[in-house]
């Protein structure tokens, strides 16, 4: 129902087909020829954008993210072609082919989410520090859209039509790849370090510090871990020198205090970090008798 109502011509065709007389015939002809023109336009657009890798596609911005808008244009055209021919070839059976329709739904979701990522980046003022997050997100989403279209074509019942659609959608093969490891590492560094990018990303998250808020405890532990980087380096050096022998952080702090390796304020910070980490990692524990029937 959603596919029919969202299509610019299918609903009009169905309504016209239910009307009698010349008026219904005229409406049907108008909707049918409009549908044919729409399909031909989408096929042509999808093919040209795929061949040129959407380099000449219009973009609402002329910034570093321009290419992502162009790729969204390409896969939007491909999605329009795939969904149109799915309805044409399968008709009412499409709703029963749930794996096929779900893949088309995944393509639409990926395109929508990629658009929201770019929109959010623009709304935030195009901060250069946030660019790795944008690149990783959009590349992941566009790769997923590509792969879902590929899997849709593989599983289409009409193999001749599937081959035709593959020529239109992927004339040069599947060119999108997942984000490289280097970019993934940058993203991991951003979201695990205290900074403006992380603050913007978690702006609506409830990170207030408190015993009953796990996210708040994580935030506090993260801040403490950054404050104690140099102190931890001292512990590691003392371990290499053989002064500290334990692998357990709690015992390392005790030995560092015993041998005077760390100052009193450094000991306090390390103990605070240790307690916070222990709090986060702790789980409920029950005695053997508590598991039995009362």
mmCIF file of C-alpha atoms in Angstrom:
data_model
loop_
_atom_site.group_PDB
_atom_site.id
_atom_site.type_symbol
_atom_site.label_atom_id
_atom_site.label_comp_id
_atom_site.label_asym_id
_atom_site.label_seq_id
_atom_site.Cartn_x
_atom_site.Cartn_y
_atom_site.Cartn_z
ATOM 1 C CA UNK A 1 0.000 0.000 0.000
ATOM 2 C CA UNK A 2 2.832 2.382 0.832
ATOM 3 C CA UNK A 3 4.568 1.679 -2.483
ATOM 4 C CA UNK A 4 1.337 2.313 -4.408
ATOM 5 C CA UNK A 5 0.480 5.522 -2.564
ATOM 6 C CA UNK A 6 4.017 6.915 -2.794
ATOM 7 C CA UNK A 7 4.270 6.199 -6.530
ATOM 8 C CA UNK A 8 3.392 9.233 -8.681
ATOM 9 C CA UNK A 9 1.285 7.220 -11.161
ATOM 10 C CA UNK A 10 0.279 3.750 -9.917
ATOM 11 C CA UNK A 11 -2.568 4.937 -7.672
ATOM 12 C CA UNK A 12 -3.943 7.127 -10.476
ATOM 13 C CA UNK A 13 -3.802 4.129 -12.843
ATOM 14 C CA UNK A 14 -5.723 1.922 -10.420
ATOM 15 C CA UNK A 15 -8.356 4.572 -9.762
ATOM 16 C CA UNK A 16 -8.794 5.254 -13.494
ATOM 17 C CA UNK A 17 -9.117 1.526 -14.225
ATOM 18 C CA UNK A 18 -12.115 1.369 -11.879
ATOM 19 C CA UNK A 19 -13.934 4.167 -13.701
ATOM 20 C CA UNK A 20 -16.287 3.440 -16.601
ATOM 21 C CA UNK A 21 -16.559 5.292 -19.876
ATOM 22 C CA UNK A 22 -14.336 7.625 -21.847
ATOM 23 C CA UNK A 23 -13.452 9.744 -18.832
ATOM 24 C CA UNK A 24 -11.865 6.757 -17.080
ATOM 25 C CA UNK A 25 -10.055 5.755 -20.278
ATOM 26 C CA UNK A 26 -8.593 9.243 -20.708
ATOM 27 C CA UNK A 27 -7.415 9.317 -17.097
ATOM 28 C CA UNK A 28 -5.880 5.866 -17.462
ATOM 29 C CA UNK A 29 -4.063 6.808 -20.681
ATOM 30 C CA UNK A 30 -2.710 9.947 -19.048
ATOM 31 C CA UNK A 31 -1.478 8.030 -15.982
ATOM 32 C CA UNK A 32 -0.091 5.155 -18.085
ATOM 33 C CA UNK A 33 1.915 7.364 -20.432
ATOM 34 C CA UNK A 34 3.092 9.394 -17.456
ATOM 35 C CA UNK A 35 4.230 6.147 -15.814
ATOM 36 C CA UNK A 36 6.078 5.061 -18.966
ATOM 37 C CA UNK A 37 7.823 8.436 -19.194
ATOM 38 C CA UNK A 38 8.693 8.259 -15.494
ATOM 39 C CA UNK A 39 10.166 4.748 -15.887
ATOM 40 C CA UNK A 40 12.200 5.683 -18.975
ATOM 41 C CA UNK A 41 13.461 8.817 -17.207
ATOM 42 C CA UNK A 42 14.546 6.826 -14.148
ATOM 43 C CA UNK A 43 16.237 4.133 -16.251
ATOM 44 C CA UNK A 44 18.160 6.753 -18.228
ATOM 45 C CA UNK A 45 19.067 8.719 -15.112
ATOM 46 C CA UNK A 46 20.188 5.625 -13.201
ATOM 47 C CA UNK A 47 22.321 4.403 -16.104
ATOM 48 C CA UNK A 48 24.003 7.768 -16.731
ATOM 49 C CA UNK A 49 24.671 8.395 -13.034
ATOM 50 C CA UNK A 50 26.125 4.897 -12.666
ATOM 51 C CA UNK A 51 28.380 5.210 -15.730
ATOM 52 C CA UNK A 52 29.655 8.658 -14.705
ATOM 53 C CA UNK A 53 29.737 7.733 -11.003
ATOM 54 C CA UNK A 54 27.319 10.666 -10.538
ATOM 55 C CA UNK A 55 30.111 13.227 -11.057
ATOM 56 C CA UNK A 56 27.836 15.625 -12.936
ATOM 57 C CA UNK A 57 24.807 15.204 -10.695
ATOM 58 C CA UNK A 58 23.406 18.300 -8.990
ATOM 59 C CA UNK A 59 24.234 18.877 -5.336
ATOM 60 C CA UNK A 60 22.699 21.405 -2.913
ATOM 61 C CA UNK A 61 26.173 22.205 -1.563
ATOM 62 C CA UNK A 62 29.592 22.792 -3.070
ATOM 63 C CA UNK A 63 31.636 21.631 -0.100
ATOM 64 C CA UNK A 64 33.688 18.552 0.731
ATOM 65 C CA UNK A 65 30.473 16.537 1.201
ATOM 66 C CA UNK A 66 29.247 17.289 -2.346
ATOM 67 C CA UNK A 67 30.155 13.821 -3.625
ATOM 68 C CA UNK A 68 27.978 12.154 -0.983
ATOM 69 C CA UNK A 69 24.925 14.095 -2.156
ATOM 70 C CA UNK A 70 25.711 12.984 -5.697
ATOM 71 C CA UNK A 71 25.973 9.333 -4.648
ATOM 72 C CA UNK A 72 22.618 9.604 -2.877
ATOM 73 C CA UNK A 73 21.155 10.914 -6.156
ATOM 74 C CA UNK A 74 22.541 7.904 -7.989
ATOM 75 C CA UNK A 75 21.194 5.298 -5.593
ATOM 76 C CA UNK A 76 17.868 7.119 -5.309
ATOM 77 C CA UNK A 77 17.449 6.717 -9.072
ATOM 78 C CA UNK A 78 18.504 3.061 -8.819
ATOM 79 C CA UNK A 79 16.005 2.497 -6.009
ATOM 80 C CA UNK A 80 13.218 4.091 -8.069
ATOM 81 C CA UNK A 81 13.993 1.770 -11.002
ATOM 82 C CA UNK A 82 14.221 -1.355 -8.832
ATOM 83 C CA UNK A 83 10.998 -0.669 -6.921
ATOM 84 C CA UNK A 84 9.076 0.259 -10.088
ATOM 85 C CA UNK A 85 10.044 -2.939 -11.888
ATOM 86 C CA UNK A 86 9.446 -4.992 -8.748
ATOM 87 C CA UNK A 87 5.832 -3.791 -8.699
ATOM 88 C CA UNK A 88 5.521 -4.276 -12.457
ATOM 89 C CA UNK A 89 6.842 -7.850 -12.476
ATOM 90 C CA UNK A 90 5.501 -9.128 -9.160
ATOM 91 C CA UNK A 91 2.338 -7.093 -8.678
ATOM 92 C CA UNK A 92 0.455 -8.175 -5.572
ATOM 93 C CA UNK A 93 2.980 -10.968 -4.996
ATOM 94 C CA UNK A 94 5.540 -8.368 -3.874
ATOM 95 C CA UNK A 95 3.951 -8.130 -0.429
ATOM 96 C CA UNK A 96 4.349 -11.914 -0.070
ATOM 97 C CA UNK A 97 8.002 -11.770 -1.142
ATOM 98 C CA UNK A 98 8.951 -10.248 2.183
ATOM 99 C CA UNK A 99 12.702 -10.745 1.815
ATOM 100 C CA UNK A 100 12.667 -8.870 -1.488
ATOM 101 C CA UNK A 101 10.473 -6.028 -0.242
ATOM 102 C CA UNK A 102 12.550 -5.815 2.963
ATOM 103 C CA UNK A 103 15.716 -5.309 0.903
ATOM 104 C CA UNK A 104 14.080 -2.428 -0.926
ATOM 105 C CA UNK A 105 13.045 -1.063 2.462
ATOM 106 C CA UNK A 106 16.662 -1.320 3.641
ATOM 107 C CA UNK A 107 17.841 0.626 0.586
ATOM 108 C CA UNK A 108 15.328 3.380 1.340
ATOM 109 C CA UNK A 109 16.357 3.429 5.019
ATOM 110 C CA UNK A 110 20.052 3.740 4.121
ATOM 111 C CA UNK A 111 19.362 6.613 1.715
ATOM 112 C CA UNK A 112 17.189 8.378 4.279
ATOM 113 C CA UNK A 113 19.762 7.990 7.068
ATOM 114 C CA UNK A 114 22.594 9.174 4.802
ATOM 115 C CA UNK A 115 20.532 12.287 4.025
ATOM 116 C CA UNK A 116 19.938 12.957 7.728
ATOM 117 C CA UNK A 117 23.665 12.587 8.492
ATOM 118 C CA UNK A 118 24.514 15.215 5.869
ATOM 119 C CA UNK A 119 21.689 17.482 7.024
ATOM 120 C CA UNK A 120 22.831 17.226 10.647
ATOM 121 C CA UNK A 121 26.404 18.029 9.593
ATOM 122 C CA UNK A 122 25.149 21.169 7.815
ATOM 123 C CA UNK A 123 22.990 22.155 10.804
ATOM 124 C CA UNK A 124 25.978 21.804 13.139
ATOM 125 C CA UNK A 125 27.950 24.299 11.058
ATOM 126 C CA UNK A 126 30.084 21.854 9.018
ATOM 127 C CA UNK A 127 32.674 21.376 11.768
ATOM 128 C CA UNK A 128 35.845 19.903 10.262
ATOM 129 C CA UNK A 129 36.397 17.776 13.384
ATOM 130 C CA UNK A 130 33.107 15.979 12.662
ATOM 131 C CA UNK A 131 34.027 15.104 9.074
ATOM 132 C CA UNK A 132 35.394 11.597 9.856
ATOM 133 C CA UNK A 133 32.057 10.769 11.537
ATOM 134 C CA UNK A 134 30.161 11.981 8.467
ATOM 135 C CA UNK A 135 32.418 10.128 6.028
ATOM 136 C CA UNK A 136 32.262 6.877 7.985
ATOM 137 C CA UNK A 137 28.479 7.041 8.402
ATOM 138 C CA UNK A 138 27.639 7.918 4.796
ATOM 139 C CA UNK A 139 30.124 5.455 3.304
ATOM 140 C CA UNK A 140 28.736 2.674 5.491
ATOM 141 C CA UNK A 141 25.143 3.526 4.563
ATOM 142 C CA UNK A 142 25.844 3.831 0.834
ATOM 143 C CA UNK A 143 27.714 0.524 0.861
ATOM 144 C CA UNK A 144 24.745 -1.108 2.593
ATOM 145 C CA UNK A 145 22.353 0.392 0.014
ATOM 146 C CA UNK A 146 24.529 -0.962 -2.791
ATOM 147 C CA UNK A 147 24.719 -4.449 -1.289
ATOM 148 C CA UNK A 148 20.969 -4.605 -0.632
ATOM 149 C CA UNK A 149 20.287 -3.670 -4.263
ATOM 150 C CA UNK A 150 22.767 -6.342 -5.351
ATOM 151 C CA UNK A 151 21.065 -8.977 -3.184
ATOM 152 C CA UNK A 152 17.657 -7.842 -4.433
ATOM 153 C CA UNK A 153 18.742 -8.443 -8.040
ATOM 154 C CA UNK A 154 20.256 -11.832 -7.197
ATOM 155 C CA UNK A 155 16.982 -13.018 -5.695
ATOM 156 C CA UNK A 156 14.531 -11.604 -8.248
ATOM 157 C CA UNK A 157 12.377 -14.444 -9.653
ATOM 158 C CA UNK A 158 12.557 -13.059 -13.204
ATOM 159 C CA UNK A 159 16.232 -13.571 -14.067
ATOM 160 C CA UNK A 160 16.019 -11.888 -17.478
ATOM 161 C CA UNK A 161 14.593 -8.746 -15.886
ATOM 162 C CA UNK A 162 17.205 -8.984 -13.117
ATOM 163 C CA UNK A 163 20.016 -9.019 -15.704
ATOM 164 C CA UNK A 164 18.510 -5.987 -17.445
ATOM 165 C CA UNK A 165 18.235 -4.090 -14.149
ATOM 166 C CA UNK A 166 21.820 -4.995 -13.261
ATOM 167 C CA UNK A 167 22.983 -3.414 -16.525
ATOM 168 C CA UNK A 168 21.042 -0.261 -15.650
ATOM 169 C CA UNK A 169 21.999 -0.058 -11.960
ATOM 170 C CA UNK A 170 25.513 -1.544 -11.957
ATOM 171 C CA UNK A 171 26.906 -1.129 -15.511
ATOM 172 C CA UNK A 172 30.422 -0.782 -14.068
ATOM 173 C CA UNK A 173 29.935 -3.245 -11.235
ATOM 174 C CA UNK A 174 29.631 -2.495 -7.541
ATOM 175 C CA UNK A 175 32.043 0.375 -6.930
ATOM 176 C CA UNK A 176 31.274 1.268 -3.313
ATOM 177 C CA UNK A 177 33.450 -0.217 -0.577
ATOM 178 C CA UNK A 178 33.108 -0.072 3.226
ATOM 179 C CA UNK A 179 35.035 2.598 5.164
ATOM 180 C CA UNK A 180 38.778 1.822 5.347
ATOM 181 C CA UNK A 181 40.338 0.798 8.654
ATOM 182 C CA UNK A 182 42.143 4.140 8.934
ATOM 183 C CA UNK A 183 38.845 6.029 8.899
ATOM 184 C CA UNK A 184 37.304 3.587 11.376
ATOM 185 C CA UNK A 185 40.258 4.191 13.702
ATOM 186 C CA UNK A 186 39.733 7.969 13.488
ATOM 187 C CA UNK A 187 36.055 7.569 14.372
ATOM 188 C CA UNK A 188 36.898 5.284 17.289
ATOM 189 C CA UNK A 189 39.387 7.868 18.568
ATOM 190 C CA UNK A 190 36.790 10.655 18.359
ATOM 191 C CA UNK A 191 34.048 8.802 20.227
ATOM 192 C CA UNK A 192 36.400 7.535 22.937
ATOM 193 C CA UNK A 193 38.080 10.885 23.629
ATOM 194 C CA UNK A 194 36.723 13.888 25.486
ATOM 195 C CA UNK A 195 36.230 16.695 22.993
ATOM 196 C CA UNK A 196 33.785 18.933 21.163
ATOM 197 C CA UNK A 197 32.914 16.312 18.528
ATOM 198 C CA UNK A 198 31.993 13.771 21.162
ATOM 199 C CA UNK A 199 30.007 16.378 23.077
ATOM 200 C CA UNK A 200 28.036 17.313 19.964
ATOM 201 C CA UNK A 201 27.419 13.655 19.185
ATOM 202 C CA UNK A 202 26.125 12.881 22.677
ATOM 203 C CA UNK A 203 24.324 16.191 23.192
ATOM 204 C CA UNK A 204 20.921 14.562 23.742
ATOM 205 C CA UNK A 205 22.265 11.614 25.749
ATOM 206 C CA UNK A 206 21.696 11.591 29.508
ATOM 207 C CA UNK A 207 25.283 11.628 30.776
ATOM 208 C CA UNK A 208 24.761 13.347 34.133
ATOM 209 C CA UNK A 209 27.070 11.857 36.721
ATOM 210 C CA UNK A 210 25.439 9.742 39.372
ATOM 211 C CA UNK A 211 25.441 6.265 40.875
ATOM 212 C CA UNK A 212 22.248 5.255 39.086
ATOM 213 C CA UNK A 213 23.276 6.402 35.622
ATOM 214 C CA UNK A 214 25.571 3.954 33.767
ATOM 215 C CA UNK A 215 26.230 6.472 30.967
ATOM 216 C CA UNK A 216 27.221 9.065 33.546
ATOM 217 C CA UNK A 217 29.651 6.587 35.127
ATOM 218 C CA UNK A 218 31.143 5.846 31.709
ATOM 219 C CA UNK A 219 31.566 9.560 31.036
ATOM 220 C CA UNK A 220 33.258 10.065 34.398
ATOM 221 C CA UNK A 221 35.575 7.091 33.838
ATOM 222 C CA UNK A 222 36.474 8.405 30.378
ATOM 223 C CA UNK A 223 37.395 11.819 31.763
ATOM 224 C CA UNK A 224 39.456 10.243 34.553
ATOM 225 C CA UNK A 225 41.256 7.936 32.106
ATOM 226 C CA UNK A 226 42.348 10.937 30.034
ATOM 227 C CA UNK A 227 43.548 12.758 33.144
ATOM 228 C CA UNK A 228 45.607 9.743 34.225
ATOM 229 C CA UNK A 229 47.321 8.865 30.924
ATOM 230 C CA UNK A 230 50.724 10.098 32.112
ATOM 231 C CA UNK A 231 50.239 8.504 35.536
ATOM 232 C CA UNK A 232 49.468 5.143 33.933
ATOM 233 C CA UNK A 233 52.620 5.535 31.843
ATOM 234 C CA UNK A 234 54.591 5.804 35.110
ATOM 235 C CA UNK A 235 52.999 2.570 36.338
ATOM 236 C CA UNK A 236 53.877 0.806 33.095
ATOM 237 C CA UNK A 237 57.477 1.994 33.305
ATOM 238 C CA UNK A 238 57.729 0.828 36.923
ATOM 239 C CA UNK A 239 56.394 -2.562 35.835
ATOM 240 C CA UNK A 240 59.045 -2.781 33.111
ATOM 241 C CA UNK A 241 61.712 -1.895 35.691
ATOM 242 C CA UNK A 242 60.474 -4.694 37.959
ATOM 243 C CA UNK A 243 59.407 -2.395 40.796
ATOM 244 C CA UNK A 244 55.752 -3.271 40.234
ATOM 245 C CA UNK A 245 55.078 -6.978 39.773
ATOM 246 C CA UNK A 246 51.280 -7.239 39.600
ATOM 247 C CA UNK A 247 49.166 -7.182 36.435
ATOM 248 C CA UNK A 248 46.116 -6.105 38.430
ATOM 249 C CA UNK A 249 45.516 -2.345 38.527
ATOM 250 C CA UNK A 250 44.360 -2.309 42.149
ATOM 251 C CA UNK A 251 47.573 -4.025 43.317
ATOM 252 C CA UNK A 252 49.695 -1.854 41.020
ATOM 253 C CA UNK A 253 48.341 1.264 42.737
ATOM 254 C CA UNK A 254 49.117 -0.232 46.165
ATOM 255 C CA UNK A 255 52.692 -1.110 45.134
ATOM 256 C CA UNK A 256 53.188 2.334 43.565
ATOM 257 C CA UNK A 257 52.074 3.935 46.834
ATOM 258 C CA UNK A 258 54.333 1.618 48.842
ATOM 259 C CA UNK A 259 57.446 2.392 46.755
ATOM 260 C CA UNK A 260 56.702 6.114 46.416
ATOM 261 C CA UNK A 261 56.472 5.949 42.627
ATOM 262 C CA UNK A 262 53.454 8.248 42.504
ATOM 263 C CA UNK A 263 52.592 11.435 44.387
ATOM 264 C CA UNK A 264 49.614 11.512 46.742
ATOM 265 C CA UNK A 265 47.377 13.377 44.278
ATOM 266 C CA UNK A 266 48.332 10.891 41.540
ATOM 267 C CA UNK A 267 47.477 7.985 43.838
ATOM 268 C CA UNK A 268 44.096 9.564 44.541
ATOM 269 C CA UNK A 269 43.326 9.977 40.832
ATOM 270 C CA UNK A 270 44.309 6.372 40.076
ATOM 271 C CA UNK A 271 42.178 5.078 42.940
ATOM 272 C CA UNK A 272 39.222 7.119 41.691
ATOM 273 C CA UNK A 273 39.687 5.660 38.209
ATOM 274 C CA UNK A 274 40.003 2.137 39.592
ATOM 275 C CA UNK A 275 36.807 2.481 41.639
ATOM 276 C CA UNK A 276 34.873 3.928 38.695
ATOM 277 C CA UNK A 277 35.992 1.150 36.347
ATOM 278 C CA UNK A 278 35.192 -1.486 38.981
ATOM 279 C CA UNK A 279 31.744 0.060 39.421
ATOM 280 C CA UNK A 280 31.063 -0.102 35.694
ATOM 281 C CA UNK A 281 32.277 -3.695 35.374
ATOM 282 C CA UNK A 282 30.553 -4.994 38.497
ATOM 283 C CA UNK A 283 27.512 -7.243 38.107
ATOM 284 C CA UNK A 284 24.888 -8.538 40.517
ATOM 285 C CA UNK A 285 25.997 -11.632 42.403
ATOM 286 C CA UNK A 286 23.893 -14.167 44.270
ATOM 287 C CA UNK A 287 24.679 -16.931 46.716
ATOM 288 C CA UNK A 288 23.861 -20.590 45.887
ATOM 289 C CA UNK A 289 20.835 -20.562 48.214
ATOM 290 C CA UNK A 290 19.289 -17.595 46.418
ATOM 291 C CA UNK A 291 18.824 -19.606 43.214
ATOM 292 C CA UNK A 292 16.706 -22.321 44.844
ATOM 293 C CA UNK A 293 12.966 -22.305 45.347
ATOM 294 C CA UNK A 294 11.809 -20.489 48.447
#
